[in-house]
Coordinates of C-alpha atoms in Angstrom, one line a residue:
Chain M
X1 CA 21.7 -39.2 24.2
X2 CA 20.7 -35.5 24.2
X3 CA 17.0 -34.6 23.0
X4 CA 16.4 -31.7 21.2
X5 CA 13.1 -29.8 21.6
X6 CA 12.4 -27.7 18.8
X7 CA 9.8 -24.8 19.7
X8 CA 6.8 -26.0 18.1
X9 CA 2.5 -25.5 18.5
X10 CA 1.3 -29.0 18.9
X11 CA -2.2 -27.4 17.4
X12 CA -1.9 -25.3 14.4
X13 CA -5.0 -23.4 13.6
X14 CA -6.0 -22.8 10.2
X15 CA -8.0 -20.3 9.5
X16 CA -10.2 -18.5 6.5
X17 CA -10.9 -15.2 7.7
X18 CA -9.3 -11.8 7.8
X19 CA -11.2 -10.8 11.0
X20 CA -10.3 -14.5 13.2
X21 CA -6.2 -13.5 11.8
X22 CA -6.4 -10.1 13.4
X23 CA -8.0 -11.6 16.3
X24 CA -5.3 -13.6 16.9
X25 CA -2.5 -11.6 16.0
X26 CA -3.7 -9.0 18.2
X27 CA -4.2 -11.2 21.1
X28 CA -0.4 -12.4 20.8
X29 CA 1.2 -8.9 20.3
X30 CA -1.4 -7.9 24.1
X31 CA 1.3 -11.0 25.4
X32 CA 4.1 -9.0 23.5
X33 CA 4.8 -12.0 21.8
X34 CA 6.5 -11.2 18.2
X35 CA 5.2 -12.3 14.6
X36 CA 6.8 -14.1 12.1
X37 CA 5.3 -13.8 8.2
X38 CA 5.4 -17.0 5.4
X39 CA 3.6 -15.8 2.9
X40 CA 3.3 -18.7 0.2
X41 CA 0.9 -20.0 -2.5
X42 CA 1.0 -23.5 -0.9
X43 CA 2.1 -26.9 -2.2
X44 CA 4.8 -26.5 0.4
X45 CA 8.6 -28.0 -0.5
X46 CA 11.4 -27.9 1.6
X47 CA 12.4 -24.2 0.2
X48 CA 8.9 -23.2 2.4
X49 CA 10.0 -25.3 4.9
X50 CA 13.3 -23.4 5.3
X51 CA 11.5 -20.3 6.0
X52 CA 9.0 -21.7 8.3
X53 CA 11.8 -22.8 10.2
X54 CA 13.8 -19.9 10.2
X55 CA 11.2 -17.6 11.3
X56 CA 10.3 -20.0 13.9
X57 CA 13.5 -19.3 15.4
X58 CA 13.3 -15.6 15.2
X59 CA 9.6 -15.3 16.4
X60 CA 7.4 -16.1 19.1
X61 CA 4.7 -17.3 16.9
X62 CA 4.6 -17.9 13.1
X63 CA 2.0 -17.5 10.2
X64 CA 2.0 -18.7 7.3
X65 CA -0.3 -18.1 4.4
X66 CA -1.7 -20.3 1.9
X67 CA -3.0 -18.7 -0.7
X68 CA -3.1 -18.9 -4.6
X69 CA -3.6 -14.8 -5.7
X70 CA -5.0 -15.1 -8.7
X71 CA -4.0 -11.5 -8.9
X72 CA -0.3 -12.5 -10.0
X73 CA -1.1 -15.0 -12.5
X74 CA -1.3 -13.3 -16.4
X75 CA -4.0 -14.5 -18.6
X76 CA -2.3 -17.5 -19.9
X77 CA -0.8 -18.5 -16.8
X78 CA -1.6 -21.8 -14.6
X79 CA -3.7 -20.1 -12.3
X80 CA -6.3 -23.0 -12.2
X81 CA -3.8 -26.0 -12.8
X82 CA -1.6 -24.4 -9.9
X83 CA -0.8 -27.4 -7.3
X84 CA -2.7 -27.4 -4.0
X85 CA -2.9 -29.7 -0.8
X86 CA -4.2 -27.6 2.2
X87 CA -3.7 -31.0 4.2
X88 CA -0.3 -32.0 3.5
X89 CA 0.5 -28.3 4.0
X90 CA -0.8 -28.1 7.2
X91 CA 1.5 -30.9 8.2
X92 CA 4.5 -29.0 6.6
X93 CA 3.5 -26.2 8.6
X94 CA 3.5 -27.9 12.2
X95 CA 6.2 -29.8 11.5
X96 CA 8.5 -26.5 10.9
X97 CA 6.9 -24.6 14.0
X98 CA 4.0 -22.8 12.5
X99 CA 1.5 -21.7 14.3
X100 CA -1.3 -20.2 12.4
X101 CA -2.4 -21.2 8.9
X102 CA -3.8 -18.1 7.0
X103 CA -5.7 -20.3 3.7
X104 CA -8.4 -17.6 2.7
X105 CA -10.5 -18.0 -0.4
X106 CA -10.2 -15.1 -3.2
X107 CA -13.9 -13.7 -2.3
X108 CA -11.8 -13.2 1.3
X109 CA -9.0 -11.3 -0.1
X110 CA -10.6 -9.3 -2.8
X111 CA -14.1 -7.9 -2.9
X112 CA -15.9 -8.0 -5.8
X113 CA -15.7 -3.8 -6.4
X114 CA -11.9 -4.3 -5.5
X115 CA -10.1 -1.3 -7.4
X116 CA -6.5 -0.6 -5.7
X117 CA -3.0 -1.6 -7.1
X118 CA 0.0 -1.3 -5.2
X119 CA 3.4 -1.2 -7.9
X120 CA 6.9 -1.0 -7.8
X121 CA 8.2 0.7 -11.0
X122 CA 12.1 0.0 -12.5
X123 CA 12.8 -3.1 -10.3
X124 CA 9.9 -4.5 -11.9
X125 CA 10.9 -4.0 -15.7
X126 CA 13.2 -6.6 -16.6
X127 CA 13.7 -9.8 -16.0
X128 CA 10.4 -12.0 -15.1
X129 CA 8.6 -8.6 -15.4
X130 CA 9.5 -8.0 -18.9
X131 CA 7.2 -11.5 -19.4
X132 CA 4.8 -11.3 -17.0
X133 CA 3.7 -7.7 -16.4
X134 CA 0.9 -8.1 -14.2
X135 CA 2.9 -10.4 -12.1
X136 CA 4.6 -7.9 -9.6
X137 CA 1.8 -5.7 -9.2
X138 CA 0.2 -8.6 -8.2
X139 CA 2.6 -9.6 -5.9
X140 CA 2.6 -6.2 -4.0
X141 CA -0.7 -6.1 -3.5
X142 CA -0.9 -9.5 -2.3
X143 CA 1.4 -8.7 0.2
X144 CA 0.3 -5.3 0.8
X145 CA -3.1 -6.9 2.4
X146 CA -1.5 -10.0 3.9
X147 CA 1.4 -7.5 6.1
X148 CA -1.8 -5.3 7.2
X149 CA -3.8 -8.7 8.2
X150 CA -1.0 -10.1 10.0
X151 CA 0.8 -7.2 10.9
X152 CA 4.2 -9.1 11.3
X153 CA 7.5 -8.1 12.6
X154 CA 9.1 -10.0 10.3
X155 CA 8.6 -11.6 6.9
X156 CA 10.8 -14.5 4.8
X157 CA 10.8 -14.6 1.4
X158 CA 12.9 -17.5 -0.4
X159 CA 15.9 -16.0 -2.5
X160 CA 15.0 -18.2 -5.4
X161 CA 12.7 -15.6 -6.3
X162 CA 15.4 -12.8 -6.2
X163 CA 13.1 -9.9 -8.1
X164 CA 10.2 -10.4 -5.8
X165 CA 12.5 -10.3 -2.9
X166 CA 14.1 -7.1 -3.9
X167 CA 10.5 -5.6 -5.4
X168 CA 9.1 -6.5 -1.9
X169 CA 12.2 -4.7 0.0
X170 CA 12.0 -1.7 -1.9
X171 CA 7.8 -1.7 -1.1
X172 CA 8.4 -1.8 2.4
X173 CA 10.9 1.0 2.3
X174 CA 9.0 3.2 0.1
X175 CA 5.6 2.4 1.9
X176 CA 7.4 2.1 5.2
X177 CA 5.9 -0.5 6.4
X178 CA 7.7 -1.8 9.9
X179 CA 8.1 -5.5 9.2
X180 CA 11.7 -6.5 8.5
X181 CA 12.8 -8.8 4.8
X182 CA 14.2 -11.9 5.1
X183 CA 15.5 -13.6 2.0
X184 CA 16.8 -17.2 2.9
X185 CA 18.7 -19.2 0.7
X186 CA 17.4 -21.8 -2.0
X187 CA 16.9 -24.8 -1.5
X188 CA 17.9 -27.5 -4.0
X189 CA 17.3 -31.3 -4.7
X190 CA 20.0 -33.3 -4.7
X191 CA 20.8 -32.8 -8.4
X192 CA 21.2 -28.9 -8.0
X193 CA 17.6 -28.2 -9.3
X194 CA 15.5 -25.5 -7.3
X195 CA 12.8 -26.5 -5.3
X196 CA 9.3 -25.3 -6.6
X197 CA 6.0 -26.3 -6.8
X198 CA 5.9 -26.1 -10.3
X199 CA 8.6 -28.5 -10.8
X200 CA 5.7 -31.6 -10.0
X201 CA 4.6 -30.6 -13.6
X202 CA 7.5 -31.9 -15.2
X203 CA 7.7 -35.3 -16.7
X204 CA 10.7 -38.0 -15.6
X205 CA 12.4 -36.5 -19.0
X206 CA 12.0 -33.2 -18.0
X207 CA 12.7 -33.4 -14.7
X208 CA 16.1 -35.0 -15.1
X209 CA 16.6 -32.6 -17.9
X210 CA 15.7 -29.6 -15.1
X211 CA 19.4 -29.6 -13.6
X212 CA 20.4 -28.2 -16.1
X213 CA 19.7 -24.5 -15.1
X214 CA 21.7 -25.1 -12.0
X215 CA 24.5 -26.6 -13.7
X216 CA 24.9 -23.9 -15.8
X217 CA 24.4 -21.5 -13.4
X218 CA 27.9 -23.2 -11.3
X219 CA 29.4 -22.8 -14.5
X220 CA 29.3 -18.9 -14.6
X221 CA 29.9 -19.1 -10.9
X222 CA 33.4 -20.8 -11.6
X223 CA 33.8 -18.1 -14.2
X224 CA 33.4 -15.2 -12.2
X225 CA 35.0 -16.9 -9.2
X226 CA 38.7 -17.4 -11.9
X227 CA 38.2 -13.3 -12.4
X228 CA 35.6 -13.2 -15.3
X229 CA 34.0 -9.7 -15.4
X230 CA 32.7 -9.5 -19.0
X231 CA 28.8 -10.3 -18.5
X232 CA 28.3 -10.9 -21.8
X233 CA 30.7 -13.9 -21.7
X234 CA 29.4 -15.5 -18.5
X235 CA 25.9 -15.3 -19.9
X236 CA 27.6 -16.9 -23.1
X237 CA 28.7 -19.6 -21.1
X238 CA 25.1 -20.1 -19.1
X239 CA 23.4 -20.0 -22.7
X240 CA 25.9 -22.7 -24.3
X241 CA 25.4 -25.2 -21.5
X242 CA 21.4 -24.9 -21.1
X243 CA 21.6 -25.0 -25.4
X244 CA 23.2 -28.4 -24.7
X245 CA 20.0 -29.7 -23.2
X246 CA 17.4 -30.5 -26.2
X247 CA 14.3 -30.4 -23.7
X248 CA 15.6 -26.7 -22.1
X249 CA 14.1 -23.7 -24.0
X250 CA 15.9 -20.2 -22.5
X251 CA 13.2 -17.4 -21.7
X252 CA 15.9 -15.0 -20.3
X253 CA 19.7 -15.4 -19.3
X254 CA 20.0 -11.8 -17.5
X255 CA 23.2 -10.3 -15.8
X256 CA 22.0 -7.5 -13.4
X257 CA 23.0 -5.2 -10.4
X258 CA 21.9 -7.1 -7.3
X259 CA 20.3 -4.1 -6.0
X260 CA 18.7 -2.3 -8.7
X261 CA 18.9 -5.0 -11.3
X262 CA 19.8 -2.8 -13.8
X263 CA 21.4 -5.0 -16.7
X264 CA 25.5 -5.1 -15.7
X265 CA 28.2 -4.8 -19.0
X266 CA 31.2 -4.9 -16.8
X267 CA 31.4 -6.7 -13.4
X268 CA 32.3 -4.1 -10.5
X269 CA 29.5 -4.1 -8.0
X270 CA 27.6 -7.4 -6.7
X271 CA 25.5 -9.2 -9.2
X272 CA 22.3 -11.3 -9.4
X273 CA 22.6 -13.5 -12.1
X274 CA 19.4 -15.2 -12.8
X275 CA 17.9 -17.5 -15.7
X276 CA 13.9 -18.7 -16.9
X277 CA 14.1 -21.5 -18.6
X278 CA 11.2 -23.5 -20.7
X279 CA 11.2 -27.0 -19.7
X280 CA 8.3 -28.4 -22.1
X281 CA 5.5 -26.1 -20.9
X282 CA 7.1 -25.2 -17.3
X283 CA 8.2 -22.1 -16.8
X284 CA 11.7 -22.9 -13.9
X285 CA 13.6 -20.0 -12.2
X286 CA 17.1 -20.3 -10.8
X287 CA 19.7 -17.4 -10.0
X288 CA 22.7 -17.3 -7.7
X289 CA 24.5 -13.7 -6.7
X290 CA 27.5 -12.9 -6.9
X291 CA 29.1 -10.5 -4.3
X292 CA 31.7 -7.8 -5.1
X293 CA 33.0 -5.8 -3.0
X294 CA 32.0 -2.0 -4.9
Chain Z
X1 CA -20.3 27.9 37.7
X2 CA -19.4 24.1 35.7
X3 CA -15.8 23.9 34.4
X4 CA -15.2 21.8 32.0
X5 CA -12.4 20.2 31.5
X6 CA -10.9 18.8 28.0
X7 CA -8.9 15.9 28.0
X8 CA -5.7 17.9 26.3
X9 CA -2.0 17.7 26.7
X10 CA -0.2 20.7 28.2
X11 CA 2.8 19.8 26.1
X12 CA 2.9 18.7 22.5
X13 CA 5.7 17.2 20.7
X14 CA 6.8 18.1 17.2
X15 CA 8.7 15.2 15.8
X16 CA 10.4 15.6 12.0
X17 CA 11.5 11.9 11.9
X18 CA 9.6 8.4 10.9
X19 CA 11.9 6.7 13.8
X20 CA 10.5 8.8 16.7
X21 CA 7.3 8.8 15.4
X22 CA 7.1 5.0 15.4
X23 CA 9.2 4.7 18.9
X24 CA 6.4 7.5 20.4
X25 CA 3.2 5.4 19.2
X26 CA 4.4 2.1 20.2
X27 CA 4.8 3.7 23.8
X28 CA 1.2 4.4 23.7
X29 CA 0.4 1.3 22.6
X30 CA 2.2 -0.7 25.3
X31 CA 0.0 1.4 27.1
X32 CA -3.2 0.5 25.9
X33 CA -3.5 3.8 24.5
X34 CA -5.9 4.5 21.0
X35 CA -4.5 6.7 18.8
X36 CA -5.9 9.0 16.1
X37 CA -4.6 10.5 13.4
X38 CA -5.3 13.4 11.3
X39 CA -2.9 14.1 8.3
X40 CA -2.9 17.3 6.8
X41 CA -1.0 19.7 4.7
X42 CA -0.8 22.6 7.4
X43 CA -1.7 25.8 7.4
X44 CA -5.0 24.7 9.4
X45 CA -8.4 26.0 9.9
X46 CA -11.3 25.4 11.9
X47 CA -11.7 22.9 9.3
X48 CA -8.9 21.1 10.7
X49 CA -9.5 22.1 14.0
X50 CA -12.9 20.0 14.1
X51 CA -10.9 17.2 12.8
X52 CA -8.3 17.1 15.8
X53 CA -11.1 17.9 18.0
X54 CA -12.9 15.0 17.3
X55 CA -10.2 12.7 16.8
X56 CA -9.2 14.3 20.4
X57 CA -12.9 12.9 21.7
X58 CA -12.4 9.4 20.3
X59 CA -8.9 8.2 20.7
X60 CA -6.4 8.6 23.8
X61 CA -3.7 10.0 21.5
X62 CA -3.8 12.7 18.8
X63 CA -0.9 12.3 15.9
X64 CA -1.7 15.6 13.2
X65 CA 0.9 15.2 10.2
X66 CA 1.7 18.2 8.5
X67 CA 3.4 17.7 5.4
X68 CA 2.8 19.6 2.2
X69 CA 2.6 16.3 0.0
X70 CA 4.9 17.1 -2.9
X71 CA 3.6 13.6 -4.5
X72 CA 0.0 15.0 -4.8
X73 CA 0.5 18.3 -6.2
X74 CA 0.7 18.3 -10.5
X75 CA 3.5 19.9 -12.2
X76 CA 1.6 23.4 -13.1
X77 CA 0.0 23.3 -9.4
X78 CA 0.6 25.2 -6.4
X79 CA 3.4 23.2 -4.4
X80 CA 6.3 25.9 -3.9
X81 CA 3.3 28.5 -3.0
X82 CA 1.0 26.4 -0.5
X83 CA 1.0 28.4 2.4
X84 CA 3.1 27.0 5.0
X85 CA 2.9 28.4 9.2
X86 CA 4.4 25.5 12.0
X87 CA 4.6 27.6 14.6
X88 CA 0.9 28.6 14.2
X89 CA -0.1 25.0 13.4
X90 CA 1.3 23.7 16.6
X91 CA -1.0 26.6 18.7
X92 CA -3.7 25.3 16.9
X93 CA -3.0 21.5 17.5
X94 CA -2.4 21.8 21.3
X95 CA -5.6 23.8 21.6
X96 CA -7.5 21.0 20.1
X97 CA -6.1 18.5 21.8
X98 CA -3.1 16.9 20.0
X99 CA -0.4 15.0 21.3
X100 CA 2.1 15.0 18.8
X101 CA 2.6 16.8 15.2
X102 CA 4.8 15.1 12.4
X103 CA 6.4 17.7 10.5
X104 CA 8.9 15.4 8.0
X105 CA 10.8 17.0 5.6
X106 CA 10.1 15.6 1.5
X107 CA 13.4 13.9 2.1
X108 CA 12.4 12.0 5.7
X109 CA 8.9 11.2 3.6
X110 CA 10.6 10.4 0.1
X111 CA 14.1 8.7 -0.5
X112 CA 15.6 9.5 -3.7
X113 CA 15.2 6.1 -5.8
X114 CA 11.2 5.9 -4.2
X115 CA 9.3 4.2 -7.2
X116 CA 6.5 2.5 -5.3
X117 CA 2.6 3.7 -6.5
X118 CA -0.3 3.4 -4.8
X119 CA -3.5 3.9 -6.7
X120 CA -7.5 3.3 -6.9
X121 CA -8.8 2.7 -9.9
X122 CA -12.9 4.0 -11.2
X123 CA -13.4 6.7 -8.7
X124 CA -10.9 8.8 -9.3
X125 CA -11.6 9.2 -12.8
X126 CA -14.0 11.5 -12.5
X127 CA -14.2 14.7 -10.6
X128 CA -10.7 16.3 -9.7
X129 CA -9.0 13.5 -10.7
X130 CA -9.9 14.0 -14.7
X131 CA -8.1 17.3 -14.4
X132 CA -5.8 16.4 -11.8
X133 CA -4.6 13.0 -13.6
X134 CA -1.7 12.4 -10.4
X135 CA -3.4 14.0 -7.1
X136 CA -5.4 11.0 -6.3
X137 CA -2.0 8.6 -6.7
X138 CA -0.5 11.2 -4.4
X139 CA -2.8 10.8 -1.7
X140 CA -2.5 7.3 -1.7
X141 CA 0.9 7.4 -1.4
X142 CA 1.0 9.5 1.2
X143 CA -1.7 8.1 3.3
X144 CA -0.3 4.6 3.0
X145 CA 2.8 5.9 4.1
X146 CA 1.3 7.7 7.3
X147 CA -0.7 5.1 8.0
X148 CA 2.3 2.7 8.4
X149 CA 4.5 5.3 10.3
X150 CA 1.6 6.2 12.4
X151 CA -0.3 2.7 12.8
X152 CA -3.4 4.6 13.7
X153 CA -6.9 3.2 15.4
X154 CA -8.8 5.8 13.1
X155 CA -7.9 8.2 10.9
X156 CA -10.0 11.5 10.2
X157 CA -10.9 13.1 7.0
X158 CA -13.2 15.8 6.0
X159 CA -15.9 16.0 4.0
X160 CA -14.8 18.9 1.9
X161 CA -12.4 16.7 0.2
X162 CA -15.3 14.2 -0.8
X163 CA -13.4 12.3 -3.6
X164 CA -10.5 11.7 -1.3
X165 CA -12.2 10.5 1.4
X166 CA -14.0 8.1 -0.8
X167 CA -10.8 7.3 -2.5
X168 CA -8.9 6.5 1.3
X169 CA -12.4 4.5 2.4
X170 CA -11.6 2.1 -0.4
X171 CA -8.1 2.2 -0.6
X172 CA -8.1 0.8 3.2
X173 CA -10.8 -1.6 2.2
X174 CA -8.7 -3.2 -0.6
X175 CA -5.5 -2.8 1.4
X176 CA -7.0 -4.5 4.3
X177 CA -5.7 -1.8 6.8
X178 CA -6.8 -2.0 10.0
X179 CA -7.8 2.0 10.7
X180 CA -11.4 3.3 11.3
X181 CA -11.9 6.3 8.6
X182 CA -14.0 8.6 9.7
X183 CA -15.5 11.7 7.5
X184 CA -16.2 15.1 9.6
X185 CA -18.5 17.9 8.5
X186 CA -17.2 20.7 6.5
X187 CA -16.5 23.8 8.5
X188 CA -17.8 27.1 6.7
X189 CA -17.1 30.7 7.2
X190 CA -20.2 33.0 8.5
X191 CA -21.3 33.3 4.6
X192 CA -21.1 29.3 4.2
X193 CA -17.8 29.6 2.2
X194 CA -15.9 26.2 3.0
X195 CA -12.7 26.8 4.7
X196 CA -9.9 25.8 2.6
X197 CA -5.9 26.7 3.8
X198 CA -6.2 28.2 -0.1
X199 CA -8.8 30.2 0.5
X200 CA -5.3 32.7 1.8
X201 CA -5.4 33.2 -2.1
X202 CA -8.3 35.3 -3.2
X203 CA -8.2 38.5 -3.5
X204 CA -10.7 41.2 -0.9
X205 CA -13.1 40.9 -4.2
X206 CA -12.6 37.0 -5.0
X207 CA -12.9 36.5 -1.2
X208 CA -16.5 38.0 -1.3
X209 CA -17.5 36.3 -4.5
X210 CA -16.3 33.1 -3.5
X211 CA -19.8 32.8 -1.4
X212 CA -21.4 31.9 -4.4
X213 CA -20.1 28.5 -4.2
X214 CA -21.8 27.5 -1.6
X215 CA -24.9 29.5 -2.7
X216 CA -25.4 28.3 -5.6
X217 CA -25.2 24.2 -3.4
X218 CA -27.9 25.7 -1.3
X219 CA -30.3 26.2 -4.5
X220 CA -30.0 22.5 -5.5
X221 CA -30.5 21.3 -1.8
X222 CA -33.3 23.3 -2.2
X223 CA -34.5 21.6 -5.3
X224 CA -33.7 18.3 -4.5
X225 CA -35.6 18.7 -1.4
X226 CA -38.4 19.7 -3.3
X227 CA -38.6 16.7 -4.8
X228 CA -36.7 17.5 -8.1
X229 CA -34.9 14.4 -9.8
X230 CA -33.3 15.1 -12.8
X231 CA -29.5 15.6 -12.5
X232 CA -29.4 17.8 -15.5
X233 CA -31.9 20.0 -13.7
X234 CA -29.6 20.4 -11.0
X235 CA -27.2 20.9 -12.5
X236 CA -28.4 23.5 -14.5
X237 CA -29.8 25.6 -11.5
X238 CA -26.0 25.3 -9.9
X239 CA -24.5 26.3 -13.2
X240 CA -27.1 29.1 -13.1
X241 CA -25.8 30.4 -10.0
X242 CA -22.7 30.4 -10.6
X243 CA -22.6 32.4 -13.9
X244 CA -24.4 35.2 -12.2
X245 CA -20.8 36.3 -10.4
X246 CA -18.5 37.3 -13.2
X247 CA -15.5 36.1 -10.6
X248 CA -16.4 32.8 -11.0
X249 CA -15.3 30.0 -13.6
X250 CA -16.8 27.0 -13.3
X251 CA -14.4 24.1 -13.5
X252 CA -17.0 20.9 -12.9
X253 CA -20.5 20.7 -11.4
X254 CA -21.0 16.7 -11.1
X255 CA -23.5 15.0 -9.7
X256 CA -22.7 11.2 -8.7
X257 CA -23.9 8.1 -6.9
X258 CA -22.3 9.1 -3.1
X259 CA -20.7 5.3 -3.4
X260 CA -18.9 4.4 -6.4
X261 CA -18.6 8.2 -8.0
X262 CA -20.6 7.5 -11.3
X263 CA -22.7 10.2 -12.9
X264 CA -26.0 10.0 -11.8
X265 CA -29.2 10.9 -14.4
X266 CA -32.1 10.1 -12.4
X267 CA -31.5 10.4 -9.0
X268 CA -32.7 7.4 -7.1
X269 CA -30.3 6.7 -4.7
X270 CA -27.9 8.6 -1.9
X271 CA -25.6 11.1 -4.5
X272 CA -23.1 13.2 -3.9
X273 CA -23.0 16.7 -5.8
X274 CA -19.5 18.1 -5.8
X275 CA -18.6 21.3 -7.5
X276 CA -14.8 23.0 -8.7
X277 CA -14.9 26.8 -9.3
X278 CA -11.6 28.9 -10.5
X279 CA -12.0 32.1 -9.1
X280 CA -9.0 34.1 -10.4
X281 CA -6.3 31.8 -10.0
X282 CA -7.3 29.9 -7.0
X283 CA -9.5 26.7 -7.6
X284 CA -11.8 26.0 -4.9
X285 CA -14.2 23.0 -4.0
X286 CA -17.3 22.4 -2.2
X287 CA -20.1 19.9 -2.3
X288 CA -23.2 18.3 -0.3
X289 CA -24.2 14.7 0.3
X290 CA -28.1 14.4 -0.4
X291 CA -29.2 11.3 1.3
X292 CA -32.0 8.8 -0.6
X293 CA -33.3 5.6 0.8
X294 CA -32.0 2.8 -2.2

């Protein structure tokens, strides 16, 4: 029998401060040891546990952060209902090869004067943005403050959140920050839905109803696969299927260029093709792109 | 006879691109070299000089940028005619001790689709940024950008530009960058004028008249040393000053808490009084800090 030995800390540290972070950062980088960034809000699934585990294998150490900015939740948003478990997280963490938890509270990250915003204009216009306008700027800056804490030399971000991915690439280029974006695939249940923290606040109904989005979603897919380029009939298709669920409510079925998610009319570059979809009160994501060569 | 010797390179390097400057400064840092930075827009003066000088004194390695920040000038401003002289900026940089000057061209700095802002909110409202609505947005762009490319221990400012260094203070509070910023003294000509790369501007006759800038600062030291407490009086005496040289059109007198940039009425703590003056065409600044146990 052949044992495998993962590279894992046996201790993680977790850790509140901005000052005992550096500290330890900088005392890795004096052993030119290399960084790895998981920057999360916490309630860890297997979609976190993906990128823990890939940057585990592309870095000496990894940090992840657990942290709930209230800076990217709008007014009406479930900022205070938002899931948390710091303990089962920090087992998450070790078991994927983590070796630093970053769990600050907001008086750590933002000081009471705190006046500076960090935005990403266009990218940030449609899609979730045209709903949640607060929500990328608080995303940017989020991340701004966490890449100059931890100074990483590399960061993962999961694909299921496409527009932050590409808003957070375009950040680093434009602020040239020297941290490479990973996006890593998304990671499903076994029905096709998306992992996400937020799908605990479904009910049984709802959650069974939630594979929906992905199922629709495989439908365009099979669409565009058989030669389909008219967007306006693949999002027909992703709206008819979701209509056929009673439960789902469509926020937004959009078609857009995978790099500058600009809306798409007719299908000759790669695509990201991504839905929001009401399930009772929660808000689910999904999205799947579609490459072409241009 | 004592000879003293300044720690100085005999060469300096003058890099146009982000890539060497990056692959230049993490040399150093293997090293255990500090480095310093002092970003400017060229065209330097003693002003500058004292900058590099001191940055020279306190870090291992001097970076000076020079890069007339398109980003930070307004549309009716003085971009295409900011005086501009490399070859006399890199005499001036070796003989105060720099190591390295990064000369980028707009397009090395600025890729065509940028969209990323940076910006502080409250204190640039007032002062130069209520008549120059997209400077302050500018420098924080800029700076940001530096500050990744250059990853410097501290980062030198002068005083002249009082709002800006203010602005950069809290800007790498919020942002959690980890840089020392350090203010230096303004630098005056011998009849207290405050050097300024557009002082090249005025006229024989402006040149003279321009004095009364600083003049009319020197009255309300006087004052406020004296004991005098009432901004408006202040005020008034500056204003006074100034409208005695028919060259001079006063732009702003303001007189503001030194910390957050708010008017100040009764002065009972540590302000700052910064004044704007057209003369001609050319706008010029100075101000003073006047120090007050809270």
């Amino acid at each position: 029998m052949e044992t495998v030995i993962l590279k894992r800390d046996d201790k993680i540290k977790r850790i509140q401060t901005v000052g005992e972070v550096r500290s330890q950062v900088k005392k890795w980088k004096m052993q030119g040891l290399t960084v790895g960034l998981v920057p999360t809000m916490g309630f860890l699934h297997e979609g976190h546990e993906s990128l823990i585990k890939r940057a585990a294998l592309e870095n000496d150490k990894v940090v992840v952060s657990v942290f709930v900015n209230p800076t990217q939740f709008g007014k009406n948003e479930d900022l205070g209902s938002y899931p948390r478990d710091i303990e089962r997280d920090e087992l998450v963490c070790k078991r994927a090869g983590a070796s630093l938890i970053f769990n600050p509270e907001p008086s750590e990250m933002y000081c009471k004067d705190a006046s500076t915003n960090v935005s990403v204009n266009g990218l940030t216009e449609g899609l979730c943005g045209s709903k949640r306008p607060t929500h990328f700027g608080g995303v940017c800056l989020v991340v701004s403050k966490l890449f100059n804490i931890v100074t990483p030399n590399r960061a993962y971000f999961g694909e299921k959140d496409a527009q932050q991915l590409a808003v957070v690439k375009k950040m680093v280029q434009d602020l040239n920050f020297d941290i490479e974006i990973i996006g890593c695939p998304i990671v499903r249940e076994f029905d096709g839905l998306a992992k996400s923290s937020r799908n605990t606040y479904l009910s049984l109904e709802e959650r069974n109803a939630a594979s929906i989005l992905n199922k629709s979603l495989n439908l365009a897919k099979e669409a565009l696969d058989s030669g389909e380029r008219n967007a306006n009939i693949i999002a027909n298709i992703i709206t008819e299927k979701l209509n056929s669920e009673p439960l789902a409510k469509i926020d937004y079925i959009e078609i857009v260029d995978s790099l500058n998610l600009k809306p798409v009319h007719n299908i000759h570059s790669s695509i990201l093709v991504a839905i929001a979809v009401y399930m009772g009160k929660t808000r689910l994501i999904d999205n799947f792109t579609f490459k072409l060569q241009r």
